[in-house]
PDB file of C-alpha atoms in Angstrom:
ATOM      1  CA  MET A  13       0.000   0.000   0.000  1.00 34.00           C
ATOM      2  CA  SER A  14       1.224   3.485  -0.767  1.00 32.00           C
ATOM      3  CA  GLU A  15       0.614   6.904   0.716  1.00 32.00           C
ATOM      4  CA  VAL A  16      -1.087   9.524  -1.420  1.00 31.00           C
ATOM      5  CA  ARG A  17      -1.072  13.093  -0.154  1.00 30.00           C
ATOM      6  CA  VAL A  18      -4.409  14.854  -0.376  1.00 31.00           C
ATOM      7  CA  ARG A  19      -3.963  18.612   0.019  1.00 31.00           C
ATOM      8  CA  GLY A  20      -2.142  18.354   3.327  1.00 29.00           C
ATOM      9  CA  ARG A  21      -3.568  15.004   4.384  1.00 30.00           C
ATOM     10  CA  VAL A  22      -2.156  11.544   3.856  1.00 30.00           C
ATOM     11  CA  GLU A  23      -4.441   8.864   2.475  1.00 35.00           C
ATOM     12  CA  THR A  24      -3.792   5.265   1.532  1.00 33.00           C
ATOM     13  CA  GLY A  25      -3.979   4.359  -2.131  1.00 39.00           C
ATOM     14  CA  LEU A  26      -3.661   1.117  -4.091  1.00 42.00           C
ATOM     15  CA  LYS A  27      -0.177   0.120  -5.149  1.00 41.00           C
ATOM     16  CA  PHE A  28       0.543  -2.394  -7.912  1.00 40.00           C
ATOM     17  CA  HIS A  29       4.076  -3.257  -9.056  1.00 40.00           C
ATOM     18  CA  GLY A  30       5.502  -0.031  -7.598  1.00 42.00           C
ATOM     19  CA  GLU A  31       2.819   2.264  -9.024  1.00 48.00           C
ATOM     20  CA  THR A  32      -0.302   3.768  -7.552  1.00 50.00           C
ATOM     21  CA  ARG A  33      -3.236   3.182  -9.859  1.00 58.00           C
ATOM     22  CA  ALA A  34      -6.885   4.062  -9.689  1.00 71.00           C
ATOM     23  CA  LEU A  35     -10.146   2.303 -10.268  1.00 85.00           C
ATOM     24  CA  ARG A  36     -11.727   3.822 -13.355  1.00 88.00           C
ATOM     25  CA  VAL A  37     -15.212   5.160 -12.682  1.00 91.00           C
ATOM     26  CA  LYS A  38     -17.388   6.299 -15.571  1.00 90.00           C
ATOM     27  CA  MET A  39     -19.922   8.850 -14.338  1.00 92.00           C
ATOM     28  CA  VAL A  40     -22.483  10.411 -16.669  1.00 91.00           C
ATOM     29  CA  LEU A  41     -24.678  13.475 -16.078  1.00 92.00           C
ATOM     30  CA  LEU A  42     -28.155  13.417 -17.617  1.00 90.00           C
ATOM     31  CA  GLY A  43     -31.022  15.903 -17.638  1.00 90.00           C
ATOM     32  CA  SER A  44     -32.680  18.744 -19.496  1.00 89.00           C
ATOM     33  CA  SER A  45     -30.771  21.659 -20.953  1.00 87.00           C
ATOM     34  CA  GLY A  46     -30.151  24.448 -18.449  1.00 90.00           C
ATOM     35  CA  VAL A  47     -30.340  22.406 -15.233  1.00 94.00           C
ATOM     36  CA  GLY A  48     -26.631  22.959 -14.558  1.00 92.00           C
ATOM     37  CA  LYS A  49     -25.009  19.686 -15.639  1.00 92.00           C
ATOM     38  CA  SER A  50     -21.944  21.439 -17.084  1.00 90.00           C
ATOM     39  CA  SER A  51     -21.596  23.527 -13.938  1.00 92.00           C
ATOM     40  CA  LEU A  52     -21.824  20.398 -11.797  1.00 94.00           C
ATOM     41  CA  ALA A  53     -19.161  18.686 -13.907  1.00 92.00           C
ATOM     42  CA  LEU A  54     -16.861  21.698 -13.636  1.00 91.00           C
ATOM     43  CA  ARG A  55     -17.388  21.913  -9.884  1.00 93.00           C
ATOM     44  CA  PHE A  56     -16.624  18.194  -9.545  1.00 92.00           C
ATOM     45  CA  SER A  57     -13.499  18.448 -11.688  1.00 89.00           C
ATOM     46  CA  LYS A  58     -11.952  21.830 -10.836  1.00 88.00           C
ATOM     47  CA  ASP A  59     -14.026  23.163  -7.925  1.00 90.00           C
ATOM     48  CA  GLU A  60     -14.921  26.173 -10.054  1.00 88.00           C
ATOM     49  CA  PHE A  61     -18.092  27.803 -11.298  1.00 84.00           C
ATOM     50  CA  LYS A  62     -18.682  29.806 -14.443  1.00 75.00           C
ATOM     51  CA  ALA A  63     -21.590  30.369 -16.774  1.00 69.00           C
ATOM     52  CA  SER A  64     -21.394  28.179 -19.844  1.00 61.00           C
ATOM     53  CA  ALA A  65     -23.150  27.724 -23.162  1.00 48.00           C
ATOM     54  CA  PRO A  66     -25.263  24.589 -23.750  1.00 50.00           C
ATOM     55  CA  THR A  67     -23.185  21.464 -24.241  1.00 46.00           C
ATOM     56  CA  VAL A  68     -22.931  20.186 -27.798  1.00 43.00           C
ATOM     57  CA  GLY A  69     -22.931  16.401 -27.872  1.00 49.00           C
ATOM     58  CA  CYS A  70     -20.891  15.547 -24.795  1.00 58.00           C
ATOM     59  CA  ALA A  71     -18.078  17.060 -22.712  1.00 74.00           C
ATOM     60  CA  TYR A  72     -15.480  15.060 -20.773  1.00 80.00           C
ATOM     61  CA  LEU A  73     -13.679  15.896 -17.513  1.00 88.00           C
ATOM     62  CA  THR A  74     -11.844  13.932 -14.822  1.00 88.00           C
ATOM     63  CA  GLN A  75     -11.268  13.968 -11.074  1.00 91.00           C
ATOM     64  CA  VAL A  76      -9.248  11.710  -8.757  1.00 91.00           C
ATOM     65  CA  VAL A  77     -10.694  10.854  -5.343  1.00 92.00           C
ATOM     66  CA  CYS A  78      -8.816   8.950  -2.637  1.00 90.00           C
ATOM     67  CA  LEU A  79     -10.648   6.832  -0.095  1.00 88.00           C
ATOM     68  CA  HIS A  80      -8.883   5.088   2.767  1.00 83.00           C
ATOM     69  CA  ASP A  81      -8.558   1.840   0.781  1.00 79.00           C
ATOM     70  CA  ALA A  82      -8.757   2.880  -2.865  1.00 85.00           C
ATOM     71  CA  THR A  83      -8.095   5.611  -5.393  1.00 90.00           C
ATOM     72  CA  LEU A  84     -10.857   6.339  -7.891  1.00 92.00           C
ATOM     73  CA  ARG A  85     -10.372   8.193 -11.159  1.00 92.00           C
ATOM     74  CA  PHE A  86     -13.747   9.637 -12.134  1.00 94.00           C
ATOM     75  CA  GLU A  87     -14.292  10.046 -15.876  1.00 91.00           C
ATOM     76  CA  ILE A  88     -17.158  12.538 -15.993  1.00 92.00           C
ATOM     77  CA  TRP A  89     -19.348  12.654 -19.105  1.00 89.00           C
ATOM     78  CA  ASP A  90     -21.507  15.773 -19.365  1.00 87.00           C
ATOM     79  CA  THR A  91     -24.226  15.087 -21.937  1.00 78.00           C
ATOM     80  CA  ALA A  92     -26.220  17.613 -23.940  1.00 64.00           C
ATOM     81  CA  GLY A  93     -29.765  18.164 -22.722  1.00 47.00           C
ATOM     82  CA  GLN A  94     -31.297  19.453 -25.947  1.00 44.00           C
ATOM     83  CA  GLU A  95     -33.928  17.203 -27.484  1.00 47.00           C
ATOM     84  CA  LYS A  96     -32.022  16.908 -30.785  1.00 42.00           C
ATOM     85  CA  TYR A  97     -29.199  15.063 -29.004  1.00 41.00           C
ATOM     86  CA  HIS A  98     -31.464  12.681 -27.099  1.00 50.00           C
ATOM     87  CA  SER A  99     -31.096   9.806 -29.561  1.00 51.00           C
ATOM     88  CA  VAL A 100     -27.298   9.660 -29.203  1.00 45.00           C
ATOM     89  CA  THR A 101     -27.152  10.103 -25.421  1.00 55.00           C
ATOM     90  CA  PRO A 102     -27.394   6.338 -24.700  1.00 65.00           C
ATOM     91  CA  LEU A 103     -24.027   5.940 -26.416  1.00 69.00           C
ATOM     92  CA  TYR A 104     -22.499   7.927 -23.565  1.00 67.00           C
ATOM     93  CA  TYR A 105     -24.244   6.421 -20.552  1.00 70.00           C
ATOM     94  CA  ARG A 106     -24.053   2.729 -21.433  1.00 76.00           C
ATOM     95  CA  GLY A 107     -21.577   1.026 -19.153  1.00 80.00           C
ATOM     96  CA  ALA A 108     -21.558   3.866 -16.630  1.00 86.00           C
ATOM     97  CA  HIS A 109     -20.738   3.052 -13.013  1.00 91.00           C
ATOM     98  CA  ALA A 110     -22.724   6.105 -11.866  1.00 93.00           C
ATOM     99  CA  ALA A 111     -25.496   8.058 -13.571  1.00 92.00           C
ATOM    100  CA  LEU A 112     -26.664  11.403 -12.196  1.00 95.00           C
ATOM    101  CA  VAL A 113     -30.111  12.508 -13.329  1.00 95.00           C
ATOM    102  CA  VAL A 114     -30.208  16.255 -12.717  1.00 97.00           C
ATOM    103  CA  TYR A 115     -33.128  18.665 -12.484  1.00 98.00           C
ATOM    104  CA  ASP A 116     -33.430  22.349 -11.612  1.00 98.00           C
ATOM    105  CA  ILE A 117     -35.411  22.902  -8.408  1.00 98.00           C
ATOM    106  CA  THR A 118     -36.650  26.228  -9.840  1.00 98.00           C
ATOM    107  CA  LYS A 119     -38.149  24.616 -12.970  1.00 97.00           C
ATOM    108  CA  ARG A 120     -40.859  21.998 -12.530  1.00 98.00           C
ATOM    109  CA  GLU A 121     -40.652  21.009 -16.178  1.00 97.00           C
ATOM    110  CA  SER A 122     -37.068  19.827 -15.627  1.00 97.00           C
ATOM    111  CA  PHE A 123     -38.304  17.630 -12.755  1.00 98.00           C
ATOM    112  CA  ILE A 124     -40.886  16.050 -15.035  1.00 96.00           C
ATOM    113  CA  ARG A 125     -38.197  15.481 -17.656  1.00 93.00           C
ATOM    114  CA  ALA A 126     -35.961  13.912 -15.005  1.00 95.00           C
ATOM    115  CA  GLN A 127     -38.619  11.243 -14.470  1.00 95.00           C
ATOM    116  CA  LEU A 128     -38.503  10.458 -18.197  1.00 90.00           C
ATOM    117  CA  TRP A 129     -34.702  10.181 -18.021  1.00 89.00           C
ATOM    118  CA  LEU A 130     -35.045   7.718 -15.149  1.00 91.00           C
ATOM    119  CA  LYS A 131     -37.422   5.563 -17.191  1.00 89.00           C
ATOM    120  CA  GLU A 132     -34.998   5.667 -20.117  1.00 83.00           C
ATOM    121  CA  LEU A 133     -32.130   4.631 -17.864  1.00 83.00           C
ATOM    122  CA  GLU A 134     -34.088   1.620 -16.619  1.00 82.00           C
ATOM    123  CA  LYS A 135     -33.872   0.198 -20.144  1.00 77.00           C
ATOM    124  CA  GLN A 136     -30.083   0.458 -20.226  1.00 71.00           C
ATOM    125  CA  TYR A 137     -28.523  -0.252 -16.846  1.00 67.00           C
ATOM    126  CA  ILE A 138     -28.311  -3.461 -14.837  1.00 64.00           C
ATOM    127  CA  PRO A 139     -29.673  -3.037 -11.287  1.00 67.00           C
ATOM    128  CA  GLY A 140     -26.889  -3.354  -8.744  1.00 70.00           C
ATOM    129  CA  GLU A 141     -24.150  -2.369 -11.189  1.00 78.00           C
ATOM    130  CA  THR A 142     -24.927   1.300 -11.912  1.00 87.00           C
ATOM    131  CA  GLU A 143     -25.345   3.791  -9.079  1.00 92.00           C
ATOM    132  CA  VAL A 144     -28.235   6.034 -10.147  1.00 93.00           C
ATOM    133  CA  VAL A 145     -28.508   9.358  -8.322  1.00 96.00           C
ATOM    134  CA  LEU A 146     -31.277  11.943  -8.501  1.00 98.00           C
ATOM    135  CA  VAL A 147     -29.849  15.448  -8.084  1.00 98.00           C
ATOM    136  CA  GLY A 148     -31.851  18.635  -7.533  1.00 98.00           C
ATOM    137  CA  ASN A 149     -29.540  21.478  -8.506  1.00 97.00           C
ATOM    138  CA  LYS A 150     -29.656  25.235  -7.798  1.00 97.00           C
ATOM    139  CA  MET A 151     -30.519  25.017  -4.111  1.00 97.00           C
ATOM    140  CA  ASP A 152     -28.923  28.475  -3.831  1.00 97.00           C
ATOM    141  CA  LEU A 153     -32.195  29.876  -5.251  1.00 97.00           C
ATOM    142  CA  PRO A 154     -34.724  28.953  -2.538  1.00 97.00           C
ATOM    143  CA  ASP A 155     -37.071  31.859  -3.321  1.00 98.00           C
ATOM    144  CA  ASP A 156     -37.535  30.556  -6.872  1.00 98.00           C
ATOM    145  CA  ARG A 157     -38.159  26.943  -5.869  1.00 98.00           C
ATOM    146  CA  GLU A 158     -40.874  25.095  -7.814  1.00 98.00           C
ATOM    147  CA  VAL A 159     -39.958  21.542  -6.713  1.00 98.00           C
ATOM    148  CA  SER A 160     -39.978  20.804  -2.987  1.00 98.00           C
ATOM    149  CA  LEU A 161     -37.279  18.820  -1.224  1.00 98.00           C
ATOM    150  CA  GLN A 162     -39.885  16.212  -0.284  1.00 98.00           C
ATOM    151  CA  GLU A 163     -40.938  15.722  -3.912  1.00 98.00           C
ATOM    152  CA  GLY A 164     -37.400  14.963  -4.928  1.00 98.00           C
ATOM    153  CA  ARG A 165     -36.845  12.680  -1.950  1.00 97.00           C
ATOM    154  CA  SER A 166     -40.099  10.801  -2.579  1.00 98.00           C
ATOM    155  CA  LEU A 167     -39.235  10.197  -6.242  1.00 97.00           C
ATOM    156  CA  ALA A 168     -35.834   8.820  -5.241  1.00 97.00           C
ATOM    157  CA  GLU A 169     -37.304   6.622  -2.511  1.00 96.00           C
ATOM    158  CA  ARG A 170     -39.804   5.068  -4.935  1.00 94.00           C
ATOM    159  CA  GLY A 171     -36.953   4.054  -7.210  1.00 91.00           C
ATOM    160  CA  GLY A 172     -34.466   3.106  -4.490  1.00 91.00           C
ATOM    161  CA  LEU A 173     -32.095   5.855  -5.628  1.00 94.00           C
ATOM    162  CA  LEU A 174     -29.638   8.114  -3.897  1.00 95.00           C
ATOM    163  CA  PHE A 175     -30.886  11.701  -3.709  1.00 98.00           C
ATOM    164  CA  MET A 176     -29.334  15.034  -2.886  1.00 97.00           C
ATOM    165  CA  GLU A 177     -29.932  18.701  -3.566  1.00 98.00           C
ATOM    166  CA  THR A 178     -26.859  20.701  -4.579  1.00 97.00           C
ATOM    167  CA  SER A 179     -25.655  24.075  -5.777  1.00 97.00           C
ATOM    168  CA  ALA A 180     -22.989  23.996  -8.455  1.00 95.00           C
ATOM    169  CA  LYS A 181     -22.746  27.775  -8.070  1.00 95.00           C
ATOM    170  CA  SER A 182     -21.994  27.888  -4.320  1.00 96.00           C
ATOM    171  CA  GLY A 183     -20.524  24.389  -4.101  1.00 95.00           C
ATOM    172  CA  GLU A 184     -22.991  23.386  -1.384  1.00 96.00           C
ATOM    173  CA  GLN A 185     -23.335  19.599  -0.996  1.00 96.00           C
ATOM    174  CA  MET A 186     -21.017  18.969  -3.955  1.00 95.00           C
ATOM    175  CA  ASN A 187     -18.219  17.327  -1.973  1.00 93.00           C
ATOM    176  CA  GLU A 188     -20.717  15.244  -0.027  1.00 95.00           C
ATOM    177  CA  LEU A 189     -22.311  14.056  -3.250  1.00 96.00           C
ATOM    178  CA  LEU A 190     -19.070  13.010  -4.931  1.00 95.00           C
ATOM    179  CA  LEU A 191     -17.777  11.306  -1.799  1.00 94.00           C
ATOM    180  CA  THR A 192     -21.033   9.392  -1.349  1.00 95.00           C
ATOM    181  CA  ILE A 193     -20.901   8.196  -4.958  1.00 95.00           C
ATOM    182  CA  ALA A 194     -17.252   7.186  -4.563  1.00 94.00           C
ATOM    183  CA  HIS A 195     -18.055   5.005  -1.565  1.00 92.00           C
ATOM    184  CA  ARG A 196     -21.095   3.432  -3.215  1.00 92.00           C
ATOM    185  CA  VAL A 197     -19.237   2.650  -6.442  1.00 91.00           C
ATOM    186  CA  LYS A 198     -16.282   1.251  -4.517  1.00 88.00           C
ATOM    187  CA  GLN A 199     -18.608  -1.141  -2.693  1.00 85.00           C
ATOM    188  CA  LYS A 200     -19.878  -2.471  -6.029  1.00 79.00           C
ATOM    189  CA  THR A 201     -16.548  -2.700  -7.867  1.00 68.00           C
ATOM    190  CA  ARG A 202     -13.932  -5.360  -7.255  1.00 57.00           C
ATOM    191  CA  GLU A 203     -10.455  -3.888  -6.833  1.00 46.00           C
ATOM    192  CA  ASP A 204      -9.003  -6.134  -9.548  1.00 44.00           C
ATOM    193  CA  GLU A 205     -11.337  -4.857 -12.274  1.00 53.00           C
ATOM    194  CA  LYS A 206     -10.877  -1.950 -14.682  1.00 47.00           C
ATOM    195  CA  LEU A 207      -7.671  -0.536 -13.203  1.00 40.00           C
ATOM    196  CA  ALA A 208      -6.582   2.641 -14.931  1.00 44.00           C
ATOM    197  CA  GLU A 209      -2.976   3.239 -15.905  1.00 39.00           C
ATOM    198  CA  TRP A 210      -2.785   6.124 -13.472  1.00 39.00           C
ATOM    199  CA  ARG A 211       0.385   6.967 -11.578  1.00 43.00           C
ATOM    200  CA  GLU A 212       0.424   8.574  -8.146  1.00 44.00           C
ATOM    201  CA  ALA A 213      -1.491  11.843  -8.387  1.00 47.00           C
ATOM    202  CA  GLU A 214      -3.011  14.608  -6.319  1.00 54.00           C
ATOM    203  CA  CYS A 215      -6.404  13.609  -4.996  1.00 57.00           C
ATOM    204  CA  VAL A 216      -9.241  15.800  -3.889  1.00 58.00           C
ATOM    205  CA  ASN A 217      -9.883  16.088  -0.130  1.00 55.00           C
ATOM    206  CA  LEU A 218     -13.668  16.013   0.078  1.00 59.00           C
ATOM    207  CA  ASN A 219     -14.096  16.144   3.834  1.00 53.00           C
ATOM    208  CA  GLN A 220     -12.314  15.496   7.103  1.00 47.00           C
ATOM    209  CA  GLY A 221     -13.226  11.831   7.152  1.00 49.00           C
ATOM    210  CA  ASP A 222     -13.809   9.213   4.509  1.00 45.00           C
ATOM    211  CA  THR A 223     -17.283   8.154   5.632  1.00 44.00           C
ATOM    212  CA  PRO A 224     -20.291  10.074   4.268  1.00 43.00           C
ATOM    213  CA  HIS A 225     -22.434  11.902   6.787  1.00 39.00           C
ATOM    214  CA  PRO A 226     -25.537   9.758   7.414  1.00 34.00           C
ATOM    215  CA  LEU A 227     -27.854  12.685   6.668  1.00 32.00           C
ATOM    216  CA  SER A 228     -26.167  13.845   3.492  1.00 34.00           C
ATOM    217  CA  PHE A 229     -28.367  11.703   1.266  1.00 36.00           C
ATOM    218  CA  CYS A 230     -31.382   9.411   1.325  1.00 38.00           C
ATOM    219  CA  CYS A 231     -31.648   5.944  -0.098  1.00 37.00           C
ATOM    220  CA  SER A 232     -34.486   3.496   0.324  1.00 35.00           C
ATOM    221  CA  ALA A 233     -32.401   0.624  -0.993  1.00 35.00           C
ATOM    222  CA  GLY A 234     -30.432   0.522   2.250  1.00 33.00           C
ATOM    223  CA  LEU A 235     -26.813   1.404   2.908  1.00 32.00           C
TER     224      LEU A 235
END
C-alpha cells in the first residue's frame, strides 16, 4: 500500500508493481438543458463555477478521489440536454458506473423530464451495477423553488435511488455528493477490475473523514 497526499492530508492508495493506480469510474450526467449539468461537472473536476453555453454532444472531464482503501479516477461525461441530441445520449451512458439525473429545483418542467430520463435509464442499466442518483440542482435559489425537497426525496425513494440537492454555483453539498458516490461505487466494484494506468497523483480532499455523513443523502435501498 502506498501513501497519497491529499492537500495536506495523507491517504492510503492502491499500489501495484511499484505504481499507484486508480479504479476507473465512468460517471455520466443526464437531464434537461439548463439544469446545470456542465456547472456540476466543472465543480466536480476543478471546484470552479462559471456560466457556460449549452453542451454540444458531450463534454469530458476527470477527477481523482482517494478513499482510505482505494483511489478512484472519475471520468465525468456531461451530456447535452437538448432534445435533438437525445437519440445519441445512450451511447455515452451505457456502461456507466454512476449516472446522475439532474433537475433544476426552480423549474418543474425539468423535474418532469428527469422522471422520463429515469425511465430511459431503466432500459439500459443493470440493477446493482450502476449507481443512479437523482440530483436537484440550484438550491442556492430557494425563493424561486418550484420543486420541494420532499418531492425529490419521494421520487428517489420510490426508485431506491440516492438523492441530494446541490448548488454547483456555491458548491454546497457537492463534496458530499461526490464522496457518497465514490463510496457506493467502490462497494460495487472489485479492486481487480478496470484498473486505470494512473500513476500517483493529487487527490481531492472532500471532507475530514472518509465516511459520508448519514444525513447527506437518502436511499431506500439501504446502505
